[in-house]
Coordinates of C-alpha atoms and ligand atoms in Angstrom, one line a residue:
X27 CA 29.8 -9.6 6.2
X28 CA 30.2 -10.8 2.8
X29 CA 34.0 -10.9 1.9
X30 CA 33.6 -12.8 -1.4
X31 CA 30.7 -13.6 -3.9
X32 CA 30.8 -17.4 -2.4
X33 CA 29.7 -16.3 1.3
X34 CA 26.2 -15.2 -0.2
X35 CA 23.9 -17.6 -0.1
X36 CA 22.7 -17.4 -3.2
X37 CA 25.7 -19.3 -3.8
X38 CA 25.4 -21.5 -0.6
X39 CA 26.8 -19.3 1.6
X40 CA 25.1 -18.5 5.7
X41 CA 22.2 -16.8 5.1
X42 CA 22.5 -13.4 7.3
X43 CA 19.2 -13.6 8.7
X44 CA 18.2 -17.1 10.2
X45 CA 14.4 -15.4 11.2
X46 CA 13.8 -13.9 8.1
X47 CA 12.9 -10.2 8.1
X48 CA 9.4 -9.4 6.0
X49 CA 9.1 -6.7 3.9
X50 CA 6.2 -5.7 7.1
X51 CA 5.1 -7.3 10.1
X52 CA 1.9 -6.5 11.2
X53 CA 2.1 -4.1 14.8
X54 CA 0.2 -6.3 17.0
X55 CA -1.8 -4.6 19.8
X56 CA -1.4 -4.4 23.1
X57 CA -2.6 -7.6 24.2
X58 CA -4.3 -6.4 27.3
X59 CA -5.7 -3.6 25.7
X60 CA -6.9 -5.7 23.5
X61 CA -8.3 -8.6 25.6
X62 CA -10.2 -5.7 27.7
X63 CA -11.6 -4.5 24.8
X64 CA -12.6 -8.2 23.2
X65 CA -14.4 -9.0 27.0
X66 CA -16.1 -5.5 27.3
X67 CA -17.8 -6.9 23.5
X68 CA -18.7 -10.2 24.6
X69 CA -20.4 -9.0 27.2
X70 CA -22.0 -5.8 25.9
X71 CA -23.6 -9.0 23.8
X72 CA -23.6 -6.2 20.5
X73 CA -21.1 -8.3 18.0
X74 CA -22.2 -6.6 14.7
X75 CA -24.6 -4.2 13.2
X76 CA -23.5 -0.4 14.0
X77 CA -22.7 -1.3 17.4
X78 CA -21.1 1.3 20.2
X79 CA -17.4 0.1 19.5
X80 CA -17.9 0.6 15.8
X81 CA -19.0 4.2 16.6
X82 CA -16.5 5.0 18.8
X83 CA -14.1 3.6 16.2
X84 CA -15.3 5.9 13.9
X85 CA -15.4 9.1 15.9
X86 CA -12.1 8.6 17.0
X87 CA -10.7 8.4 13.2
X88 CA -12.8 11.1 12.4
X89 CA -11.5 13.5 15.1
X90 CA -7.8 12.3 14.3
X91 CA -8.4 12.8 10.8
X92 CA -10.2 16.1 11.6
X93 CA -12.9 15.3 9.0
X94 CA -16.8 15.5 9.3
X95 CA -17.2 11.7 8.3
X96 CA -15.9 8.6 9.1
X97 CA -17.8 5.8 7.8
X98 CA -16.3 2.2 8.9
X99 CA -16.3 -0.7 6.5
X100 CA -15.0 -4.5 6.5
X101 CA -11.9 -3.6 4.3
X102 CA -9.8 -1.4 2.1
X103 CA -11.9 -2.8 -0.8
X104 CA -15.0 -2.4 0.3
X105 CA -14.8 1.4 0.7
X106 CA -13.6 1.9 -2.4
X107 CA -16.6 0.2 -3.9
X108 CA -19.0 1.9 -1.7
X109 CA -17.3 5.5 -2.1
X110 CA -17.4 5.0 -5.7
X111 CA -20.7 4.0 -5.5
X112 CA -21.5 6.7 -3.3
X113 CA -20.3 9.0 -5.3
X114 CA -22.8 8.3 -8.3
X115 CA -20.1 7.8 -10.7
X116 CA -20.8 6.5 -14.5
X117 CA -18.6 5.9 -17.4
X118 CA -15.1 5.8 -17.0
X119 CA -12.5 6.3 -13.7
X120 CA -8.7 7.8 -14.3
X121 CA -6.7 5.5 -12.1
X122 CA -3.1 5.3 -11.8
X123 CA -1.9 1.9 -13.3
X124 CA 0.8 1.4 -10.3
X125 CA -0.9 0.7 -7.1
X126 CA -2.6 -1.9 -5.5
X127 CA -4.4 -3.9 -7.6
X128 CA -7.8 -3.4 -5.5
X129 CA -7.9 0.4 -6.7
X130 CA -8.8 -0.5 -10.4
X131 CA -10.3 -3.6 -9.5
X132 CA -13.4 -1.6 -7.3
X133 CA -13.7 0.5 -10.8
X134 CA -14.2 -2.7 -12.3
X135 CA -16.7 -4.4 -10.0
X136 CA -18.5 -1.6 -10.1
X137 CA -19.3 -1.7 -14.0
X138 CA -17.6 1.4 -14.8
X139 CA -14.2 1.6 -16.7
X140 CA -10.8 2.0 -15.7
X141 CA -8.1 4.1 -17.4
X142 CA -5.1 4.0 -16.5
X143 CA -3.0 7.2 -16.2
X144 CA 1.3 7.3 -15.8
X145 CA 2.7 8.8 -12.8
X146 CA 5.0 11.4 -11.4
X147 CA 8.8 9.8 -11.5
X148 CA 9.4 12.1 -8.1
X149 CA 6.1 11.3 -6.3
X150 CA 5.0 8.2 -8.1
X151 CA 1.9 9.6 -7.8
X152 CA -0.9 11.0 -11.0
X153 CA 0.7 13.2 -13.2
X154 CA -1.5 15.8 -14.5
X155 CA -0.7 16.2 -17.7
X156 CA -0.7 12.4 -18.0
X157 CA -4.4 12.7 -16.9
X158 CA -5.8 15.0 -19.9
X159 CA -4.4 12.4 -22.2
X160 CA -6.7 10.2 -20.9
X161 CA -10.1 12.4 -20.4
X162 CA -13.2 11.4 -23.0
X163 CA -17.0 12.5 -22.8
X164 CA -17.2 9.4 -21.0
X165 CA -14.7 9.9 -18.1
X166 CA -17.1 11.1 -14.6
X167 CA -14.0 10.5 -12.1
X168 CA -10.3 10.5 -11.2
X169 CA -9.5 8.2 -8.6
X170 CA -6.0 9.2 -7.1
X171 CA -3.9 7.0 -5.2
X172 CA -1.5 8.3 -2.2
X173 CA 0.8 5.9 -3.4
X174 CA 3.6 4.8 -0.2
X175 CA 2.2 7.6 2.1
X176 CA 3.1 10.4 -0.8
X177 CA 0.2 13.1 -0.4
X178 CA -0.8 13.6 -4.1
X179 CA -1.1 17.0 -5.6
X180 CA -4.3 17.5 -4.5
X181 CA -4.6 21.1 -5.1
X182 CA -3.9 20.5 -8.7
X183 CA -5.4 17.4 -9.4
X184 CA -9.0 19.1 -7.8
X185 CA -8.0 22.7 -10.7
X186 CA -8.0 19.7 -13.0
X187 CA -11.2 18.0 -12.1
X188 CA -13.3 20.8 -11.5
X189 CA -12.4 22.3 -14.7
X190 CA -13.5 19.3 -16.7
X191 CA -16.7 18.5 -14.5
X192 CA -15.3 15.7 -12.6
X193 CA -15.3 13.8 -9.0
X194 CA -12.2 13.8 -7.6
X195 CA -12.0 10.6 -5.1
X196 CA -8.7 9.4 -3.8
X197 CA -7.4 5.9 -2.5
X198 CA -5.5 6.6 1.0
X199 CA -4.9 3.3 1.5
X200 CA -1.1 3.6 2.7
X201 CA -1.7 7.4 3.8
X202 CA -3.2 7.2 7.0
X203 CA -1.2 10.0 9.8
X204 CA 0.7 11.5 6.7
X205 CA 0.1 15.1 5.7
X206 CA 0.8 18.5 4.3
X207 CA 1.7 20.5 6.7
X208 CA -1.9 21.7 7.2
X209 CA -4.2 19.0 6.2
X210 CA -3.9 15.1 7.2
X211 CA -4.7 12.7 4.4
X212 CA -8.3 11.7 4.7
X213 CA -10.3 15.2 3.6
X214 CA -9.3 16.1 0.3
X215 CA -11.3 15.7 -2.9
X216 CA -15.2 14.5 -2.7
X217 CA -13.7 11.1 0.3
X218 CA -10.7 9.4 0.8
X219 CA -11.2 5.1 1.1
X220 CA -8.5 4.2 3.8
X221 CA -7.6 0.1 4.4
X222 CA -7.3 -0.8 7.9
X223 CA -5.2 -4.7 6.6
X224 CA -2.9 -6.0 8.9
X225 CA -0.5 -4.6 7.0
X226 CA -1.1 -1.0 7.3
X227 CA 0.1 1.7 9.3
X228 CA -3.2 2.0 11.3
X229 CA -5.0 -1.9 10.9
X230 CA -8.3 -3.5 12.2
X231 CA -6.4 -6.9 11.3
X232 CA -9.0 -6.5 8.3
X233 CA -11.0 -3.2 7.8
X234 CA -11.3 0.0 5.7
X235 CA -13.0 3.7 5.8
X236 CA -14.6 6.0 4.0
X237 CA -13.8 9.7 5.4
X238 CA -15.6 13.1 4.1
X239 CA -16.4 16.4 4.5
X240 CA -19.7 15.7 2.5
X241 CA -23.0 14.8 4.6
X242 CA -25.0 13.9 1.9
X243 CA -22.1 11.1 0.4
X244 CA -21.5 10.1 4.3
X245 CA -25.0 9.2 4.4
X246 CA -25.1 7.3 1.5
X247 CA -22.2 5.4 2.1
X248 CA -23.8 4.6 5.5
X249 CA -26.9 3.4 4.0
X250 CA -25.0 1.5 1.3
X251 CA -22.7 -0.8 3.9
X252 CA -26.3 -2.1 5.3
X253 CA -27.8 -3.5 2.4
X254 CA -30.1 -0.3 1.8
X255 CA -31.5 -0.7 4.7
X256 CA -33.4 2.6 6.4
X257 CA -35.6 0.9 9.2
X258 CA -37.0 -2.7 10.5
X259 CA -39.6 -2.4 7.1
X260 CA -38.3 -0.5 4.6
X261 CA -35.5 -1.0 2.3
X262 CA -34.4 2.3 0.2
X263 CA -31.7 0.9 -2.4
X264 CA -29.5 -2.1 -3.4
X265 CA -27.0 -1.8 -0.4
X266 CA -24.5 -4.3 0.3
X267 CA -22.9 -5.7 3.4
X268 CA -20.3 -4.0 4.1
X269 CA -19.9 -3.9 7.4
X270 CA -17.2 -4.0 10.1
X271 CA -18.0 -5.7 13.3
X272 CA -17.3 -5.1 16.6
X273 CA -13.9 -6.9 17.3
X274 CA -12.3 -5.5 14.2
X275 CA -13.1 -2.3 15.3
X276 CA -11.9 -3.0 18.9
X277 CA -8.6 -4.2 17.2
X278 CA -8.7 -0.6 15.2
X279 CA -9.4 1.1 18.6
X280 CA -6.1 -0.5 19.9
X281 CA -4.2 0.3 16.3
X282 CA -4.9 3.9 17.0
X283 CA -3.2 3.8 20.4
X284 CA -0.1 2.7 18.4
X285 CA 0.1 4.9 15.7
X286 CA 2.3 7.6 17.0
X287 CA 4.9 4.4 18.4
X288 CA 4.9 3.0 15.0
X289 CA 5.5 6.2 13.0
X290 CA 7.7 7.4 15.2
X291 CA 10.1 4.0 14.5
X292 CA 9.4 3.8 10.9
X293 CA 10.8 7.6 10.3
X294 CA 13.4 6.7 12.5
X295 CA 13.9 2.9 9.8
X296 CA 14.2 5.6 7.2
X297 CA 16.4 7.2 8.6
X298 CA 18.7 4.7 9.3
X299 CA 18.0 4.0 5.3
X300 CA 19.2 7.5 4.3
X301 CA 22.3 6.6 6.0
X302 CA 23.1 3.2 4.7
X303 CA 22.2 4.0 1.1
X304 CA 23.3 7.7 0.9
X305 CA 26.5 6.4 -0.1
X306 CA 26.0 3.9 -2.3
X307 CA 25.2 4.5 -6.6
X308 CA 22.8 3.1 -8.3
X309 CA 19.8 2.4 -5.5
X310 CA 18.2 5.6 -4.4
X311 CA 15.8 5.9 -1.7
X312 CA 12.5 7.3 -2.9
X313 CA 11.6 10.1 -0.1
X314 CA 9.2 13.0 -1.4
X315 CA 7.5 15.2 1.7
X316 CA 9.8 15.7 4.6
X317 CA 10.2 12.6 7.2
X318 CA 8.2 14.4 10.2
X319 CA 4.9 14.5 7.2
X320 CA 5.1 10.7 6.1
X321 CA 4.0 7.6 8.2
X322 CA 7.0 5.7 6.7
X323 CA 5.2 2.7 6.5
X324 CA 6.8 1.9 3.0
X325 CA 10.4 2.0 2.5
X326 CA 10.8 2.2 -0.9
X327 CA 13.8 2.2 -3.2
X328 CA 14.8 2.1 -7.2
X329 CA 17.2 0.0 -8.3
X330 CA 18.8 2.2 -11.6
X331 CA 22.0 0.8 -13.8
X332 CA 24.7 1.5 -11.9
X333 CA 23.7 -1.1 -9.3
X334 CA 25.3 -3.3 -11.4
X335 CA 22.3 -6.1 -11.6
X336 CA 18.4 -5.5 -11.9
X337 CA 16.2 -5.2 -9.2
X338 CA 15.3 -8.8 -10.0
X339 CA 18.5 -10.2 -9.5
X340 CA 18.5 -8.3 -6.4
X341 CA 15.6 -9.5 -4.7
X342 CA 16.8 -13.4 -5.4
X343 CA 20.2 -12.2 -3.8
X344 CA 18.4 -10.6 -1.0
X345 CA 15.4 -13.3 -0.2
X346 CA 18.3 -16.0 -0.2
X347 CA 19.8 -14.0 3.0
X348 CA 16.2 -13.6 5.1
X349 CA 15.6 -10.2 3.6
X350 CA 12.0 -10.5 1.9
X351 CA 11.8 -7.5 0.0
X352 CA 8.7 -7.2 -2.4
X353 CA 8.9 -5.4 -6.1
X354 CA 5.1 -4.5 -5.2
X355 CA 3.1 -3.5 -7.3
X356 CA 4.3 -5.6 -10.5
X357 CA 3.0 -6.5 -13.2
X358 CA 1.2 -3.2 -13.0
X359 CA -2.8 -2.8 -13.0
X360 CA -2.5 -2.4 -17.0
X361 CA -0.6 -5.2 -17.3
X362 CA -2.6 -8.0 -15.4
X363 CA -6.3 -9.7 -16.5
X364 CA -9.0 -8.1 -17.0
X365 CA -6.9 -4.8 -18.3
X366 CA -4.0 -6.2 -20.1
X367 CA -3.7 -5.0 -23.9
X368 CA -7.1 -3.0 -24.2
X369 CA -6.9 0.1 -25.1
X370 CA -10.8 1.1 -23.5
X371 CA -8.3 0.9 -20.2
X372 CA -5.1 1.8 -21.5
X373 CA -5.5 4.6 -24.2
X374 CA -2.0 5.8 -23.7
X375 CA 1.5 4.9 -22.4
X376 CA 3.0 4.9 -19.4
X377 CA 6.5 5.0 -19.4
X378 CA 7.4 6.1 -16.2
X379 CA 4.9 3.6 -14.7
X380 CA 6.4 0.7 -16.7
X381 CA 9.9 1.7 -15.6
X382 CA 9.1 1.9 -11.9
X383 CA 7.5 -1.7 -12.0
X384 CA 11.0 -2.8 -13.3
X385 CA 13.4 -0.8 -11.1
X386 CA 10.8 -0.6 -7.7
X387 CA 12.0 -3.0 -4.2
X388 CA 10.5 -2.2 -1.0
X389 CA 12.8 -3.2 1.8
X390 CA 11.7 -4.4 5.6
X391 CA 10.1 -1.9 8.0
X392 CA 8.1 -1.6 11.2
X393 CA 8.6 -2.6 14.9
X394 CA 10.4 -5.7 13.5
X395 CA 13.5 -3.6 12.4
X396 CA 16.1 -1.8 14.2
X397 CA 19.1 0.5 12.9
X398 CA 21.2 -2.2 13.4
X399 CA 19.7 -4.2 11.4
X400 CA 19.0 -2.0 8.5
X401 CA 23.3 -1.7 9.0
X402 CA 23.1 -5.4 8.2
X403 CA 21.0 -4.4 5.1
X404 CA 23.1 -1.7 3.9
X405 CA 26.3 -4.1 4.2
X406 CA 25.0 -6.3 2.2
X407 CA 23.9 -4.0 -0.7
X408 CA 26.9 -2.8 -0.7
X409 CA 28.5 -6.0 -0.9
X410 CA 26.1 -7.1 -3.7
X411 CA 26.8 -3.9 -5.6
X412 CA 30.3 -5.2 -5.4
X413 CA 30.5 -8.5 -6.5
X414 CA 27.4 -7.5 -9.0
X415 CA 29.2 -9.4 -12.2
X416 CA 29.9 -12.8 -10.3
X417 CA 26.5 -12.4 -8.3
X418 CA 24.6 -12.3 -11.7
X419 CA 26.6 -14.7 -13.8
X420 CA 26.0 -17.3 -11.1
X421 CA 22.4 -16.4 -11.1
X422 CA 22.2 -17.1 -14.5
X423 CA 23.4 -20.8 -14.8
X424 CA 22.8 -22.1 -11.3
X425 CA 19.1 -22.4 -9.5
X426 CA 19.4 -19.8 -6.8
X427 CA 19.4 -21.4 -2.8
X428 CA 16.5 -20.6 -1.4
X429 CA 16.5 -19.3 2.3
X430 CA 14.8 -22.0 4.3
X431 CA 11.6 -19.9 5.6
X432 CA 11.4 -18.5 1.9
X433 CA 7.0 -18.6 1.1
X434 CA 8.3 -18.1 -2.5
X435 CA 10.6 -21.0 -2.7
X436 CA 9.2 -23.7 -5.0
X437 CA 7.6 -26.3 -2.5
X438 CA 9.1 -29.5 -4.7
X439 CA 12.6 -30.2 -3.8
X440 CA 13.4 -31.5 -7.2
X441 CA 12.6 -28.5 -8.5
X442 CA 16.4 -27.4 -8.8
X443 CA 17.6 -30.3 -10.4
X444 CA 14.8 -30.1 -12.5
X445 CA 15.8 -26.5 -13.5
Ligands
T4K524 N1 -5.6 0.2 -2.2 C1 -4.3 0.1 -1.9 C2 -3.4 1.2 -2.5 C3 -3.8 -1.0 -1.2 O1 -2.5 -1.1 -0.9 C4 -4.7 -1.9 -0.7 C5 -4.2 -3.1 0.0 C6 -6.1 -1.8 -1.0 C7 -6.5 -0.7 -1.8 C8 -7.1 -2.8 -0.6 O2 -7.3 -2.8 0.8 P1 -7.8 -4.2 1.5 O3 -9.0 -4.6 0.8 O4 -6.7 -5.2 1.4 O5 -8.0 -3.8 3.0 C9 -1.0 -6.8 1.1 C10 -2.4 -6.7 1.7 O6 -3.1 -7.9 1.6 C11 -3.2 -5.6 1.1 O7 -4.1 -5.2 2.0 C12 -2.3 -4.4 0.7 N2 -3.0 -3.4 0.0 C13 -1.2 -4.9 -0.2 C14 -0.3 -3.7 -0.6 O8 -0.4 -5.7 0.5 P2 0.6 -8.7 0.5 O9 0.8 -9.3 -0.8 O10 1.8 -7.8 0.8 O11 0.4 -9.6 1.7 P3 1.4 -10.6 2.4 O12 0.5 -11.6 3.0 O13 2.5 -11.0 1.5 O14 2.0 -9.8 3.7 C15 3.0 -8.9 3.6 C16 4.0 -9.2 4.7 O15 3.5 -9.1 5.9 C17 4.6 -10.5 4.5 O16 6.0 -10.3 4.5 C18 4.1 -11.4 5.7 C19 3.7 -10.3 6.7 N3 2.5 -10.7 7.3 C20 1.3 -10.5 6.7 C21 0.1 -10.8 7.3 C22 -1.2 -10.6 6.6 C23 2.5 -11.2 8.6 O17 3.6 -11.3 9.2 N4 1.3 -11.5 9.2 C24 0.1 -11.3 8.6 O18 -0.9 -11.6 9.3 O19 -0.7 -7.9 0.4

């Protein structure tokens, strides 16, 4: 409880978390689970290579996913790369600028272009009408991003490709167990690349998918993970190695066994985040398809005027007390190296993008938090919100206190005299 703007610790107060809560923790497996499934690889003696658990890794997404394909891969980057690939594409790629980095940045490393589209202020994902600004003779592809579990308008966005000749190809990244109502994420468009980082819903520790409906791309994609490689002497195009090996998959195996425990206590998190910010202006919980479609693995929030300080001021207040929140996905694929100020990837604002890279905090989630300590969160916003004026003034002339576990804090510990 903060009773005056002196008990935060941005001002030297107690921070309210001692063990700092992270924006996510990764779910760690069962560890028997997981040691039986670690021994049955050592001995199998298969560690790599298409082995069985690799396979069964696969099958089993596939059949969760309810999709023809599942093709495994070493990370979320990596199945980008090869879908794209995969996919034949040339030219130039419509991407949303706010996302992951790694979306624009498998455009890139593949020689084509991106271009970088606003997005919906309600889904924060493509906007349509944002993507026919950005069309040329040259554009083959849009590459939509489920952006914090939010299904994109897949329907309209496929109206919109097929009428102007183009691949449709989506990044489900943070979308994995979220759905329509009919269809799970993972089968719309031409494939869907899925991460499997520790920090996803569904994790390998480090791993990734492509899923599909289409043999032919399925095939490709297979062939493309294994450096083009079609038998012991013959070598059919420039693959790469792409491939996931049999303990990550084994870890992925054990991450599926989880799934429904973690969604079940992220939707209950967001719950317990409706409650706590219902009632309070000026920082509104982003929540677009109904709780029982979403995998909740993203909490995310905007921070608007009437909060009383910006989201920056926020997070400083917030880290200071254990609660590492994130303002992900700033700067903004547009506004980082190699894209930044060139119009071949940026040939038309984005306003609504630029505003939710200002405004944007994701707060803590997972197995790590409980209702009671998302209480603790909300009394603290609240209290932030109140002494907003003093909380901000101070910010401005003094170095903020750092919370001791803080990874951001300056490593120097002259640096606030210094400042
Ligand atoms: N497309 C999209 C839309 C994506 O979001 C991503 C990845 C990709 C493509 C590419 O997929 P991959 O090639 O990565 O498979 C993370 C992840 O590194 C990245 O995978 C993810 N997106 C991105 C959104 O976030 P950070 O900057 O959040 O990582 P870090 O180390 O700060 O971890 C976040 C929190 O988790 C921290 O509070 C600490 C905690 N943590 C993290 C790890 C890795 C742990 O407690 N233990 C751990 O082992 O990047």
């Amino acid at each position: 409880m903060k009773a005056a703007p002196a008990d935060f610790a941005v001002l030297g107060g107690p921070p309210e978390f001692a063990e700092p809560l992270m924006v996510g923790r990764p779910a760690l497996p069962d560890r028997d689970e997981l040691l039986n499934r670690i021994g049955a690889v050592l001995d199998s003696g298969q560690l790599t290579n298409d082995g069985p658990v690799v396979r069964e890794f696969e099958a089993a997404i596939a059949e969760y996913l309810n999709v023809r394909h599942a093709v495994a891969v070493c990370n979320g980057t990596m199945a980008l790369q090869i879908m794209l690939k995969a996919a034949g594409l040339t030219g130039e790629v419509i991407v949303p600028s706010l996302t992951f980095v790694a979306t624009a940045h498998a455009v890139e490393w593949l020689g084509l272009t991106p271009v970088f589209a606003d997005v919906d202020p309600h889904s924060q994902t493509l906007d349509a009408a944002s993507i026919s600004k950005c069309l040329s003779d040259r554009t083959s592809a849009i590459l939509a991003v489920h952006l914090w579990g939010n299904l994109c308008d897949a329907e309209r966005l496929q109206e919109l490709a097929d009428r102007h000749g183009l691949q449709l190809l989506f990044d489900a990244s943070h979308a994995f167990g979220c759905h329509d109502g009919q269809r799970l994420a993972g089968s719309f468009g031409g494939a869907e690349a899925f991460s499997f980082h520790a920090t996803k819903v569904m994790h390998c520790i480090e791993g990734g998918a492509i899923t599909t409906n289409d043999e032919r791309l399925a095939e490709r994609a297979r062939l493309m993970r294994n450096f083009g490689i079609t038998g012991l002497s013959s070598i059919e195009s420039a693959g790469t190695n792409g491939k996931l090996n049999e303990l990550n998959a084994a870890a992925g195996l054990c991450g599926l066994s989880m799934l429904p425990q973690i969604i079940e206590r992220n939707r209950q998190n967001l719950a317990s985040y409706q409650t706590v910010l219902q009632p309070l202006p000026g920082i509104e919980l982003m929540q677009v398809m109904p709780a029982e479609q979403t995998n909740a693995q993203y909490v995310v929030a905007e921070v608007g005027p009437d909060f009383g300080m910006s989201r920056d001021d926020l997070l400083a207040v917030l880290r200071a007390e254990g609660i590492f929140a994130r303002s992900y996905f700033n700067p903004g694929c547009h506004n980082a190296e190699p894209y930044a100020g060139h119009r071949k990837h940026q040939p038309i604002q984005l306003p609504v993008t630029e505003r939710l890279l200002r405004t944007l905090i994701q707060l803590p989630t997972g197995l790590q938090v409980d209702a009671a300590q998302i209480a603790r969160i909300g009394s603290i916003l609240q209290s932030a919100r109140k002494w907003s004026s003093e909380l901000k003034r101070a910010l401005a002339t003094t170095p903020p206190e750092w919370h001791p576990h803080d990874p951001a804090a300056p490593r120097d510990p002259s640096w606030q005299k210094v400042a």
